[in-house]
Amino acid sequence: MHERSSVGELADRLRQDLNRYSPGGKLPSSRVLVERFRVSPVTVSRALAQLAAEGLVVTRPGAGAFRAAARSVAAAAGDTSWQEVALSADGAADVVPRTVDASGVLTTLAAPPPGVIEFNGGYLHPSLQPERAMAAALSRAGRRPGAWGRPPIEGLPELREWFARGIGGAMTAADVLISAGGQTALTTALRALAPPGAPVLVESPTYPGMLAIARAAGLRPVPVPVDADGVKPPLLADAFRATGARVLVCQPLFQNPTGAVLAPARRPEVLRIARDAGAFIIEDDFVRRLVHEDAGPLPRPLAADDPDGVVVHVGSLTKATSPSFRVSALAAHGPVLERLRAIQVVDTFFVPRPLQEAALELVGSPAWPRHLRAISTELKTRRDAMTTALRLELPAFALPHIPSGGYHLWLRLPDGTGGTAQAFGSGGEQSLTAAALRAGVAITPGRPYFSAEPPAAHIRLSFAAVAGTGEIAEGVRRLRAAWEELV
């Protein structure tokens, strides 16, 4: 059994047993609990820590764990209805909205109920994360001289240099800022480059978290369609002319959700179009380290081919490690870097130094290339397992592009015919999402990936957040049952 579930189960058992002890009564020792429940000492320690956090037990070093005193009766809830007026007063005049829609982000962050297969996850399953390597890196980092002091505002020079080498071209450590994860870096970049009320060009479809950032900043996302070769240059040029936008946000490599890679012939065109428009490109290079085993040589980041400072590059370690390993880089040439730096300092001060030191330890260790090779092999295996299962169980679902990197597939649902017309018109994706959840599998509807009306109904399925290929096969079978329920 996985360690996390063992901790939860033991905490439940101990919680049930607390009534056997009077307040202040001592619980059995850790050694007794290890033998009684046949779990590890770490599991016992974590379960007791969980109960202590809930205020149910008190732990005393060297003495043991004791049942906490009875809690006092909570005070009666106050009247918070006045907040409805305060939060909405003059809201119509706000350039930057105070109400933020986080639903598109929460879809991939919220853990599904127990027993539900997670096809909606946005991160590697714990079995794929380099937990031992990260733990060792964090331990070594904590012992580095000055590791707990204040870091340079821009980030540790060695870590900035590592990211700069990964970008290539003329990028140097002086062009890089260390940020707290890709979402934070994207937020900083959009705030720096576009004033509230301005249009910002986005790929269609695109990452819902980026759309949420733009709207929360008071920006107007304008869609530019993509195909299997990435954003379409003629439509991009038209969008710049029609809107006067000064920013394009794109994912040239393994785009989310389509998995597309910007074609070699389009790369210089996209750069030229943006430069002619006097606009910046925010390059979200979020899954470069999740390449599949059968992929050919990867194209360089757009920033590597941009000496003129058109591209603001965002790269991150999070997707290839853990959702809690929030270390990323913002890279840019020219005066814009100072604006990025100023906004980041005001918003977050700096990324905690121990985490930066741990990142350096991790990427400099022999475990890092081994981890990347292992997930490259495993992601291809999982991708192939999911595509095979979908073709067998749900052949009506169109899979126009099979990516050679990333962690998900983008499927177009059948056009409405007969009894399915209503199901897969407006709200049809939500109907399938709800039916799938009832069947025991969590999926992501396609609508949140579009900034305007979508051309068809889609779903996104992740193959990285599940335990393995067996769970993928079972999840697709459950999805077929949900589909049959609707048709």
CSV table of C-alpha atoms in Angstrom, one decimal:
chain,number,residue,atom,x,y,z
A,1,MET,CA,0.0,0.0,0.0
A,2,HIS,CA,1.2,3.5,-0.8
A,3,GLU,CA,2.6,5.4,2.2
A,4,ARG,CA,0.1,8.3,1.9
A,5,SER,CA,-2.9,5.9,2.1
A,6,SER,CA,-1.3,4.0,5.0
A,7,VAL,CA,-1.0,7.2,6.9
A,8,GLY,CA,-4.6,8.1,6.4
A,9,GLU,CA,-5.8,4.7,7.4
A,10,LEU,CA,-3.8,4.6,10.6
A,11,ALA,CA,-4.9,8.1,11.5
A,12,ASP,CA,-8.5,6.9,11.1
A,13,ARG,CA,-7.9,3.9,13.3
A,14,LEU,CA,-6.2,6.0,16.0
A,15,ARG,CA,-9.0,8.6,15.8
A,16,GLN,CA,-11.6,5.9,16.5
A,17,ASP,CA,-9.6,4.6,19.4
A,18,LEU,CA,-9.2,8.0,21.2
A,19,ASN,CA,-12.5,7.5,23.1
A,20,ARG,CA,-10.7,4.7,25.1
A,21,TYR,CA,-8.4,7.3,26.7
A,22,SER,CA,-9.4,10.1,29.1
A,23,PRO,CA,-8.1,13.6,28.3
A,24,GLY,CA,-4.4,13.6,29.1
A,25,GLY,CA,-4.2,9.9,28.8
A,26,LYS,CA,-1.1,8.4,27.2
A,27,LEU,CA,-1.5,6.6,23.9
A,28,PRO,CA,0.6,3.4,23.2
A,29,SER,CA,4.2,4.0,22.2
A,30,SER,CA,5.3,4.3,18.6
A,31,ARG,CA,7.0,0.9,18.9
A,32,VAL,CA,3.7,-0.7,20.0
A,33,LEU,CA,1.7,1.0,17.2
A,34,VAL,CA,4.3,-0.2,14.6
A,35,GLU,CA,3.9,-3.8,15.8
A,36,ARG,CA,0.1,-3.6,16.3
A,37,PHE,CA,-0.7,-2.2,12.9
A,38,ARG,CA,2.3,-3.6,11.0
A,39,VAL,CA,3.3,-0.2,9.5
A,40,SER,CA,6.6,1.7,9.4
A,41,PRO,CA,7.8,4.1,12.1
A,42,VAL,CA,7.5,6.9,9.5
A,43,THR,CA,3.8,6.0,9.0
A,44,VAL,CA,3.2,6.1,12.8
A,45,SER,CA,5.0,9.5,13.1
A,46,ARG,CA,3.0,11.0,10.2
A,47,ALA,CA,-0.4,9.7,11.5
A,48,LEU,CA,0.3,11.1,15.0
A,49,ALA,CA,1.4,14.4,13.4
A,50,GLN,CA,-1.9,14.5,11.5
A,51,LEU,CA,-3.9,14.0,14.7
A,52,ALA,CA,-1.8,16.6,16.5
A,53,ALA,CA,-2.6,19.1,13.7
A,54,GLU,CA,-6.3,18.4,14.2
A,55,GLY,CA,-5.9,19.1,17.9
A,56,LEU,CA,-6.8,15.6,19.0
A,57,VAL,CA,-3.5,14.6,20.5
A,58,VAL,CA,-0.5,16.3,22.0
A,59,THR,CA,3.0,15.0,21.4
A,60,ARG,CA,5.8,15.5,23.9
A,61,PRO,CA,9.3,14.7,22.8
A,62,GLY,CA,10.7,11.9,24.9
A,63,ALA,CA,7.4,11.3,26.6
A,64,GLY,CA,5.0,10.1,23.9
A,65,ALA,CA,1.6,11.1,22.6
A,66,PHE,CA,-1.4,12.0,24.8
A,67,ARG,CA,-5.1,12.6,24.1
A,68,ALA,CA,-5.7,16.3,24.0
A,69,ALA,CA,-8.1,18.0,26.4
A,70,ALA,CA,-11.7,18.4,25.3
A,71,ARG,CA,-12.3,21.3,23.0
A,72,SER,CA,-14.3,24.2,24.2
A,73,VAL,CA,-17.7,24.8,22.5
A,74,ALA,CA,-17.2,27.0,19.4
A,75,ALA,CA,-18.7,30.4,19.5
A,76,ALA,CA,-21.9,31.0,17.5
A,77,ALA,CA,-21.2,32.0,13.9
A,78,GLY,CA,-21.5,35.7,13.2
A,79,ASP,CA,-23.4,37.4,10.5
A,80,THR,CA,-21.2,37.8,7.4
A,81,SER,CA,-24.0,38.8,5.0
A,82,TRP,CA,-22.6,42.4,5.0
A,83,GLN,CA,-19.6,41.1,2.9
A,84,GLU,CA,-21.8,40.5,-0.1
A,85,VAL,CA,-22.3,44.3,-0.4
A,86,ALA,CA,-18.7,45.1,0.3
A,87,LEU,CA,-17.3,42.6,-2.2
A,88,SER,CA,-19.6,43.7,-5.0
A,89,ALA,CA,-19.8,47.5,-4.5
A,90,ASP,CA,-18.9,49.3,-7.7
A,91,GLY,CA,-17.7,46.1,-9.2
A,92,ALA,CA,-18.9,47.0,-12.7
A,93,ALA,CA,-16.3,49.8,-12.9
A,94,ASP,CA,-13.3,47.6,-11.9
A,95,VAL,CA,-10.7,47.4,-14.6
A,96,VAL,CA,-9.1,44.5,-12.8
A,97,PRO,CA,-11.9,42.2,-11.6
A,98,ARG,CA,-12.0,41.3,-7.9
A,99,THR,CA,-13.9,38.1,-8.6
A,100,VAL,CA,-11.6,35.4,-10.1
A,101,ASP,CA,-12.8,32.2,-11.8
A,102,ALA,CA,-10.4,29.5,-10.8
A,103,SER,CA,-12.6,26.6,-11.9
A,104,GLY,CA,-10.4,25.7,-14.9
A,105,VAL,CA,-7.3,25.5,-12.6
A,106,LEU,CA,-9.0,23.6,-9.9
A,107,THR,CA,-10.0,20.9,-12.3
A,108,THR,CA,-6.4,19.7,-12.5
A,109,LEU,CA,-5.5,20.5,-8.9
A,110,ALA,CA,-8.3,19.0,-6.9
A,111,ALA,CA,-7.8,15.3,-6.0
A,112,PRO,CA,-10.7,13.1,-7.0
A,113,PRO,CA,-12.6,11.1,-4.4
A,114,PRO,CA,-11.1,7.7,-3.3
A,115,GLY,CA,-11.4,5.0,-5.8
A,116,VAL,CA,-11.8,7.4,-8.7
A,117,ILE,CA,-9.2,7.0,-11.5
A,118,GLU,CA,-7.4,10.4,-12.1
A,119,PHE,CA,-7.5,11.1,-15.8
A,120,ASN,CA,-7.7,14.8,-15.0
A,121,GLY,CA,-4.4,15.2,-13.2
A,122,GLY,CA,-1.7,17.7,-14.2
A,123,TYR,CA,1.3,16.2,-12.4
A,124,LEU,CA,3.3,13.0,-12.3
A,125,HIS,CA,1.9,10.2,-10.2
A,126,PRO,CA,4.0,9.9,-6.9
A,127,SER,CA,5.5,6.6,-8.3
A,128,LEU,CA,7.0,8.7,-11.2
A,129,GLN,CA,8.3,11.5,-9.0
A,130,PRO,CA,12.0,11.4,-8.0
A,131,GLU,CA,11.0,11.5,-4.3
A,132,ARG,CA,14.3,9.9,-3.0
A,133,ALA,CA,16.4,12.2,-5.2
A,134,MET,CA,14.5,15.3,-4.1
A,135,ALA,CA,14.7,14.3,-0.5
A,136,ALA,CA,18.4,13.7,-0.7
A,137,ALA,CA,18.8,17.0,-2.6
A,138,LEU,CA,16.8,18.9,0.1
A,139,SER,CA,18.9,17.3,2.8
A,140,ARG,CA,22.2,18.2,1.2
A,141,ALA,CA,20.9,21.7,0.4
A,142,GLY,CA,19.9,22.3,4.0
A,143,ARG,CA,23.5,21.7,5.1
A,144,ARG,CA,25.1,24.1,2.6
A,145,PRO,CA,26.7,27.2,4.2
A,146,GLY,CA,24.2,30.1,4.1
A,147,ALA,CA,21.4,27.9,2.8
A,148,TRP,CA,18.9,29.5,5.2
A,149,GLY,CA,19.9,33.0,4.5
A,150,ARG,CA,18.4,35.5,2.1
A,151,PRO,CA,19.2,34.6,-1.5
A,152,PRO,CA,20.0,37.1,-4.3
A,153,ILE,CA,16.8,38.8,-5.5
A,154,GLU,CA,17.2,37.4,-9.0
A,155,GLY,CA,18.0,33.9,-7.8
A,156,LEU,CA,21.2,31.9,-7.1
A,157,PRO,CA,23.7,32.6,-9.9
A,158,GLU,CA,24.5,28.9,-10.5
A,159,LEU,CA,20.8,28.1,-10.9
A,160,ARG,CA,20.3,31.0,-13.3
A,161,GLU,CA,23.2,29.8,-15.3
A,162,TRP,CA,21.8,26.2,-15.4
A,163,PHE,CA,18.5,27.5,-16.8
A,164,ALA,CA,20.3,29.8,-19.3
A,165,ARG,CA,22.3,26.9,-20.7
A,166,GLY,CA,19.1,24.9,-21.1
A,167,ILE,CA,17.6,27.8,-23.2
A,168,GLY,CA,20.6,28.2,-25.3
A,169,GLY,CA,21.3,30.9,-27.9
A,170,ALA,CA,22.7,34.1,-26.5
A,171,MET,CA,20.9,33.7,-23.2
A,172,THR,CA,23.1,34.1,-20.1
A,173,ALA,CA,22.6,33.9,-16.4
A,174,ALA,CA,22.2,37.7,-16.3
A,175,ASP,CA,19.0,37.3,-18.4
A,176,VAL,CA,17.3,34.9,-16.0
A,177,LEU,CA,15.2,35.4,-12.9
A,178,ILE,CA,14.3,32.5,-10.7
A,179,SER,CA,10.5,32.3,-10.0
A,180,ALA,CA,8.2,30.3,-7.8
A,181,GLY,CA,6.7,27.9,-10.4
A,182,GLY,CA,5.5,28.4,-13.9
A,183,GLN,CA,2.1,29.9,-12.9
A,184,THR,CA,3.8,32.6,-10.9
A,185,ALA,CA,6.2,33.4,-13.8
A,186,LEU,CA,3.3,33.6,-16.3
A,187,THR,CA,1.5,36.0,-13.9
A,188,THR,CA,4.5,38.2,-13.6
A,189,ALA,CA,5.1,38.3,-17.4
A,190,LEU,CA,1.5,39.2,-18.2
A,191,ARG,CA,1.4,41.9,-15.6
A,192,ALA,CA,4.6,43.3,-16.9
A,193,LEU,CA,3.7,43.3,-20.6
A,194,ALA,CA,0.0,44.3,-20.8
A,195,PRO,CA,-2.0,46.9,-19.0
A,196,PRO,CA,-5.5,46.1,-17.6
A,197,GLY,CA,-8.1,46.2,-20.3
A,198,ALA,CA,-5.6,45.3,-23.1
A,199,PRO,CA,-6.1,42.4,-25.5
A,200,VAL,CA,-3.7,39.5,-25.3
A,201,LEU,CA,-3.4,36.9,-28.0
A,202,VAL,CA,-3.7,33.3,-26.9
A,203,GLU,CA,-3.6,29.9,-28.7
A,204,SER,CA,-7.0,28.3,-29.2
A,205,PRO,CA,-7.3,26.0,-27.4
A,206,THR,CA,-4.9,26.8,-24.6
A,207,TYR,CA,-4.1,26.2,-20.9
A,208,PRO,CA,-7.0,27.3,-18.7
A,209,GLY,CA,-4.7,28.5,-15.9
A,210,MET,CA,-3.2,31.1,-18.3
A,211,LEU,CA,-6.7,32.3,-19.3
A,212,ALA,CA,-7.5,32.6,-15.6
A,213,ILE,CA,-4.4,34.7,-15.1
A,214,ALA,CA,-5.2,37.0,-18.0
A,215,ARG,CA,-8.8,37.6,-16.9
A,216,ALA,CA,-7.8,38.1,-13.3
A,217,ALA,CA,-5.4,40.9,-14.5
A,218,GLY,CA,-8.3,42.5,-16.5
A,219,LEU,CA,-6.9,41.5,-19.9
A,220,ARG,CA,-9.0,40.3,-22.9
A,221,PRO,CA,-7.9,37.0,-24.3
A,222,VAL,CA,-8.2,36.8,-28.1
A,223,PRO,CA,-8.0,33.3,-29.6
A,224,VAL,CA,-5.7,32.4,-32.4
A,225,PRO,CA,-6.4,28.8,-33.7
A,226,VAL,CA,-3.7,26.1,-33.6
A,227,ASP,CA,-3.4,22.9,-35.6
A,228,ALA,CA,-1.0,19.9,-35.4
A,229,ASP,CA,1.9,22.3,-36.4
A,230,GLY,CA,1.1,24.9,-33.8
A,231,VAL,CA,-0.2,28.4,-34.1
A,232,LYS,CA,-1.2,29.5,-37.6
A,233,PRO,CA,0.9,32.4,-38.8
A,234,PRO,CA,-1.6,34.1,-41.2
A,235,LEU,CA,-4.3,34.1,-38.5
A,236,LEU,CA,-1.7,35.4,-36.0
A,237,ALA,CA,-0.9,38.3,-38.2
A,238,ASP,CA,-4.6,39.0,-38.7
A,239,ALA,CA,-5.2,39.0,-35.0
A,240,PHE,CA,-2.3,41.4,-34.3
A,241,ARG,CA,-3.7,43.8,-36.9
A,242,ALA,CA,-7.3,43.6,-35.8
A,243,THR,CA,-6.7,44.0,-32.1
A,244,GLY,CA,-3.5,46.0,-31.7
A,245,ALA,CA,-2.3,43.5,-29.1
A,246,ARG,CA,1.2,43.7,-27.9
A,247,VAL,CA,1.4,40.2,-26.4
A,248,LEU,CA,1.1,36.6,-27.6
A,249,VAL,CA,1.2,33.7,-25.1
A,250,CYS,CA,2.1,30.4,-26.7
A,251,GLN,CA,3.4,26.9,-25.9
A,252,PRO,CA,5.6,26.0,-28.9
A,253,LEU,CA,6.5,22.5,-27.5
A,254,PHE,CA,3.9,19.9,-26.7
A,255,GLN,CA,1.1,22.4,-26.5
A,256,ASN,CA,-1.5,22.1,-23.8
A,257,PRO,CA,-4.0,20.6,-24.6
A,258,THR,CA,-3.3,19.6,-28.2
A,259,GLY,CA,0.2,18.3,-27.9
A,260,ALA,CA,1.3,20.2,-31.0
A,261,VAL,CA,4.8,21.3,-31.7
A,262,LEU,CA,5.4,24.5,-33.6
A,263,ALA,CA,6.6,23.5,-37.0
A,264,PRO,CA,10.2,24.5,-38.1
A,265,ALA,CA,8.9,26.6,-41.0
A,266,ARG,CA,6.5,28.5,-38.7
A,267,ARG,CA,9.0,29.4,-36.0
A,268,PRO,CA,10.7,32.3,-37.8
A,269,GLU,CA,7.4,33.4,-39.2
A,270,VAL,CA,5.8,33.7,-35.7
A,271,LEU,CA,8.9,35.6,-34.5
A,272,ARG,CA,8.8,38.0,-37.5
A,273,ILE,CA,5.1,38.6,-37.1
A,274,ALA,CA,5.4,39.5,-33.5
A,275,ARG,CA,8.4,41.7,-34.1
A,276,ASP,CA,6.6,43.6,-36.9
A,277,ALA,CA,3.7,44.2,-34.6
A,278,GLY,CA,6.0,45.5,-31.8
A,279,ALA,CA,4.8,42.7,-29.6
A,280,PHE,CA,6.2,40.3,-27.1
A,281,ILE,CA,5.8,36.5,-27.1
A,282,ILE,CA,5.5,34.8,-23.8
A,283,GLU,CA,6.9,31.3,-24.4
A,284,ASP,CA,5.6,28.8,-21.9
A,285,ASP,CA,8.1,26.0,-22.2
A,286,PHE,CA,6.4,23.9,-19.5
A,287,VAL,CA,7.1,20.2,-20.5
A,288,ARG,CA,10.4,20.2,-22.3
A,289,ARG,CA,11.7,17.6,-19.8
A,290,LEU,CA,8.7,15.3,-20.3
A,291,VAL,CA,9.7,14.2,-23.8
A,292,HIS,CA,8.7,10.6,-24.8
A,293,GLU,CA,11.2,7.9,-25.6
A,294,ASP,CA,10.3,7.8,-29.3
A,295,ALA,CA,10.6,11.6,-29.9
A,296,GLY,CA,13.2,12.9,-32.3
A,297,PRO,CA,15.5,15.8,-31.5
A,298,LEU,CA,13.6,18.6,-29.9
A,299,PRO,CA,13.5,22.1,-31.4
A,300,ARG,CA,15.3,24.8,-29.4
A,301,PRO,CA,13.2,27.2,-27.3
A,302,LEU,CA,12.0,30.2,-29.4
A,303,ALA,CA,14.0,32.4,-27.1
A,304,ALA,CA,17.2,30.7,-28.4
A,305,ASP,CA,16.5,32.0,-31.9
A,306,ASP,CA,15.5,35.5,-30.7
A,307,PRO,CA,18.4,38.1,-30.4
A,308,ASP,CA,16.0,41.0,-30.4
A,309,GLY,CA,14.2,40.4,-27.1
A,310,VAL,CA,10.8,39.5,-28.6
A,311,VAL,CA,10.5,36.4,-26.5
A,312,VAL,CA,10.0,36.3,-22.7
A,313,HIS,CA,10.7,32.6,-21.8
A,314,VAL,CA,9.2,30.7,-19.0
A,315,GLY,CA,10.7,27.3,-18.0
A,316,SER,CA,10.0,25.1,-15.0
A,317,LEU,CA,11.2,22.1,-13.1
A,318,THR,CA,7.8,21.4,-11.5
A,319,LYS,CA,6.2,19.1,-14.2
A,320,ALA,CA,9.2,16.8,-14.2
A,321,THR,CA,9.5,16.6,-10.5
A,322,SER,CA,6.6,17.3,-8.1
A,323,PRO,CA,3.8,19.8,-7.7
A,324,SER,CA,5.5,21.1,-4.6
A,325,PHE,CA,8.9,21.6,-6.3
A,326,ARG,CA,8.0,25.0,-7.5
A,327,VAL,CA,11.1,26.4,-9.1
A,328,SER,CA,11.0,28.1,-12.5
A,329,ALA,CA,12.8,30.7,-14.6
A,330,LEU,CA,11.8,33.9,-16.4
A,331,ALA,CA,14.3,34.8,-19.1
A,332,ALA,CA,14.3,37.9,-21.3
A,333,HIS,CA,16.7,40.3,-23.2
A,334,GLY,CA,16.6,44.1,-22.8
A,335,PRO,CA,14.8,46.6,-20.6
A,336,VAL,CA,11.8,44.3,-20.1
A,337,LEU,CA,13.9,42.2,-17.7
A,338,GLU,CA,14.0,45.1,-15.1
A,339,ARG,CA,10.2,45.4,-15.2
A,340,LEU,CA,9.8,41.7,-14.7
A,341,ARG,CA,12.3,41.8,-11.8
A,342,ALA,CA,10.5,44.7,-10.2
A,343,ILE,CA,7.0,43.1,-10.3
A,344,GLN,CA,8.4,39.8,-9.1
A,345,VAL,CA,10.1,41.4,-6.1
A,346,VAL,CA,6.9,43.3,-5.2
A,347,ASP,CA,4.7,40.2,-5.4
A,348,THR,CA,6.9,37.5,-3.9
A,349,PHE,CA,10.3,39.0,-2.7
A,350,PHE,CA,12.2,35.9,-3.8
A,351,VAL,CA,12.1,32.1,-4.0
A,352,PRO,CA,13.1,30.5,-0.7
A,353,ARG,CA,16.8,29.8,-0.8
A,354,PRO,CA,16.6,26.2,0.5
A,355,LEU,CA,14.4,25.3,-2.4
A,356,GLN,CA,16.8,26.9,-4.9
A,357,GLU,CA,19.7,25.1,-3.3
A,358,ALA,CA,17.8,21.9,-3.5
A,359,ALA,CA,17.1,22.5,-7.2
A,360,LEU,CA,20.8,22.9,-7.8
A,361,GLU,CA,21.6,19.7,-5.9
A,362,LEU,CA,18.9,17.8,-7.8
A,363,VAL,CA,19.8,18.8,-11.4
A,364,GLY,CA,23.5,18.4,-10.6
A,365,SER,CA,23.2,14.8,-9.3
A,366,PRO,CA,23.6,11.6,-11.2
A,367,ALA,CA,20.0,10.8,-10.3
A,368,TRP,CA,18.6,13.6,-12.5
A,369,PRO,CA,19.5,12.2,-15.9
A,370,ARG,CA,18.4,8.7,-14.7
A,371,HIS,CA,15.0,10.2,-13.7
A,372,LEU,CA,14.5,11.9,-17.0
A,373,ARG,CA,15.3,8.7,-18.9
A,374,ALA,CA,13.0,6.7,-16.7
A,375,ILE,CA,10.0,9.0,-17.2
A,376,SER,CA,10.7,9.3,-20.9
A,377,THR,CA,10.3,5.6,-21.2
A,378,GLU,CA,7.3,5.3,-18.8
A,379,LEU,CA,5.4,8.2,-20.4
A,380,LYS,CA,5.6,6.6,-23.9
A,381,THR,CA,4.4,3.3,-22.4
A,382,ARG,CA,1.5,5.0,-20.8
A,383,ARG,CA,0.6,7.1,-23.9
A,384,ASP,CA,0.6,3.9,-26.0
A,385,ALA,CA,-1.5,2.1,-23.5
A,386,MET,CA,-4.1,4.9,-23.5
A,387,THR,CA,-4.2,5.3,-27.2
A,388,THR,CA,-4.6,1.5,-27.7
A,389,ALA,CA,-7.4,1.3,-25.1
A,390,LEU,CA,-9.2,4.3,-26.6
A,391,ARG,CA,-9.2,2.8,-30.1
A,392,LEU,CA,-10.5,-0.5,-28.7
A,393,GLU,CA,-13.1,0.8,-26.3
A,394,LEU,CA,-14.1,4.2,-27.8
A,395,PRO,CA,-13.3,4.2,-31.5
A,396,ALA,CA,-15.8,7.0,-32.1
A,397,PHE,CA,-13.6,9.4,-30.2
A,398,ALA,CA,-11.3,11.2,-32.6
A,399,LEU,CA,-7.6,11.4,-31.7
A,400,PRO,CA,-6.2,13.6,-34.4
A,401,HIS,CA,-2.7,14.0,-32.9
A,402,ILE,CA,-0.6,11.6,-30.8
A,403,PRO,CA,2.1,13.7,-29.1
A,404,SER,CA,5.7,12.6,-28.5
A,405,GLY,CA,5.9,14.6,-25.3
A,406,GLY,CA,3.8,15.8,-22.4
A,407,TYR,CA,1.3,13.8,-20.3
A,408,HIS,CA,-2.1,14.0,-21.9
A,409,LEU,CA,-4.3,13.3,-25.0
A,410,TRP,CA,-6.8,15.7,-26.6
A,411,LEU,CA,-9.9,14.0,-28.0
A,412,ARG,CA,-12.7,15.3,-30.1
A,413,LEU,CA,-16.1,13.9,-29.2
A,414,PRO,CA,-18.4,12.6,-31.9
A,415,ASP,CA,-20.6,15.1,-33.6
A,416,GLY,CA,-24.2,14.9,-32.4
A,417,THR,CA,-26.4,12.5,-34.3
A,418,GLY,CA,-29.8,11.2,-33.2
A,419,GLY,CA,-29.9,10.7,-29.4
A,420,THR,CA,-26.4,12.2,-28.9
A,421,ALA,CA,-27.2,15.5,-30.5
A,422,GLN,CA,-28.4,17.1,-27.3
A,423,ALA,CA,-25.7,15.4,-25.2
A,424,PHE,CA,-22.9,16.8,-27.2
A,425,GLY,CA,-24.2,20.2,-28.0
A,426,SER,CA,-24.1,22.9,-25.3
A,427,GLY,CA,-23.0,21.4,-22.0
A,428,GLY,CA,-22.4,17.9,-23.5
A,429,GLU,CA,-18.9,17.8,-22.2
A,430,GLN,CA,-20.2,18.4,-18.7
A,431,SER,CA,-22.7,15.6,-19.1
A,432,LEU,CA,-20.0,13.2,-20.0
A,433,THR,CA,-17.7,14.5,-17.2
A,434,ALA,CA,-20.5,13.9,-14.7
A,435,ALA,CA,-21.3,10.5,-16.0
A,436,ALA,CA,-17.6,9.6,-16.0
A,437,LEU,CA,-17.3,10.6,-12.4
A,438,ARG,CA,-20.3,8.4,-11.5
A,439,ALA,CA,-18.5,5.6,-13.3
A,440,GLY,CA,-15.3,6.1,-11.3
A,441,VAL,CA,-13.0,8.1,-13.6
A,442,ALA,CA,-12.3,11.9,-13.5
A,443,ILE,CA,-11.8,13.6,-16.9
A,444,THR,CA,-11.3,17.2,-18.0
A,445,PRO,CA,-13.9,18.8,-20.3
A,446,GLY,CA,-12.6,20.8,-23.2
A,447,ARG,CA,-14.6,24.0,-22.8
A,448,PRO,CA,-12.3,25.7,-20.3
A,449,TYR,CA,-9.5,25.5,-22.8
A,450,PHE,CA,-11.2,27.9,-25.2
A,451,SER,CA,-11.4,31.7,-24.7
A,452,ALA,CA,-14.4,31.9,-27.1
A,453,GLU,CA,-17.0,29.5,-28.4
A,454,PRO,CA,-15.3,26.1,-29.1
A,455,PRO,CA,-15.6,24.6,-32.6
A,456,ALA,CA,-16.5,21.1,-31.2
A,457,ALA,CA,-16.8,19.2,-28.0
A,458,HIS,CA,-13.5,17.8,-26.6
A,459,ILE,CA,-12.1,16.1,-23.5
A,460,ARG,CA,-8.5,15.9,-22.2
A,461,LEU,CA,-7.2,12.7,-20.6
A,462,SER,CA,-4.0,12.6,-18.6
A,463,PHE,CA,-2.0,9.4,-18.4
A,464,ALA,CA,0.7,10.7,-16.0
A,465,ALA,CA,-1.3,11.0,-12.8
A,466,VAL,CA,-2.4,7.3,-12.6
A,467,ALA,CA,-0.6,4.4,-11.0
A,468,GLY,CA,0.1,2.5,-14.2
A,469,THR,CA,-1.1,1.0,-17.4
A,470,GLY,CA,-3.6,-1.3,-15.6
A,471,GLU,CA,-5.3,1.7,-14.2
A,472,ILE,CA,-5.3,3.3,-17.7
A,473,ALA,CA,-7.1,0.3,-19.2
A,474,GLU,CA,-9.6,0.3,-16.3
A,475,GLY,CA,-10.2,4.0,-16.6
A,476,VAL,CA,-10.9,3.8,-20.3
A,477,ARG,CA,-13.4,1.0,-19.7
A,478,ARG,CA,-15.2,3.2,-17.1
A,479,LEU,CA,-15.2,6.0,-19.6
A,480,ARG,CA,-16.8,3.8,-22.1
A,481,ALA,CA,-19.5,2.9,-19.6
A,482,ALA,CA,-20.2,6.6,-19.0
A,483,TRP,CA,-20.4,7.2,-22.8
A,484,GLU,CA,-22.9,4.3,-23.2
A,485,GLU,CA,-25.0,5.8,-20.4
A,486,LEU,CA,-25.4,8.9,-22.5
A,487,VAL,CA,-25.9,7.4,-25.9
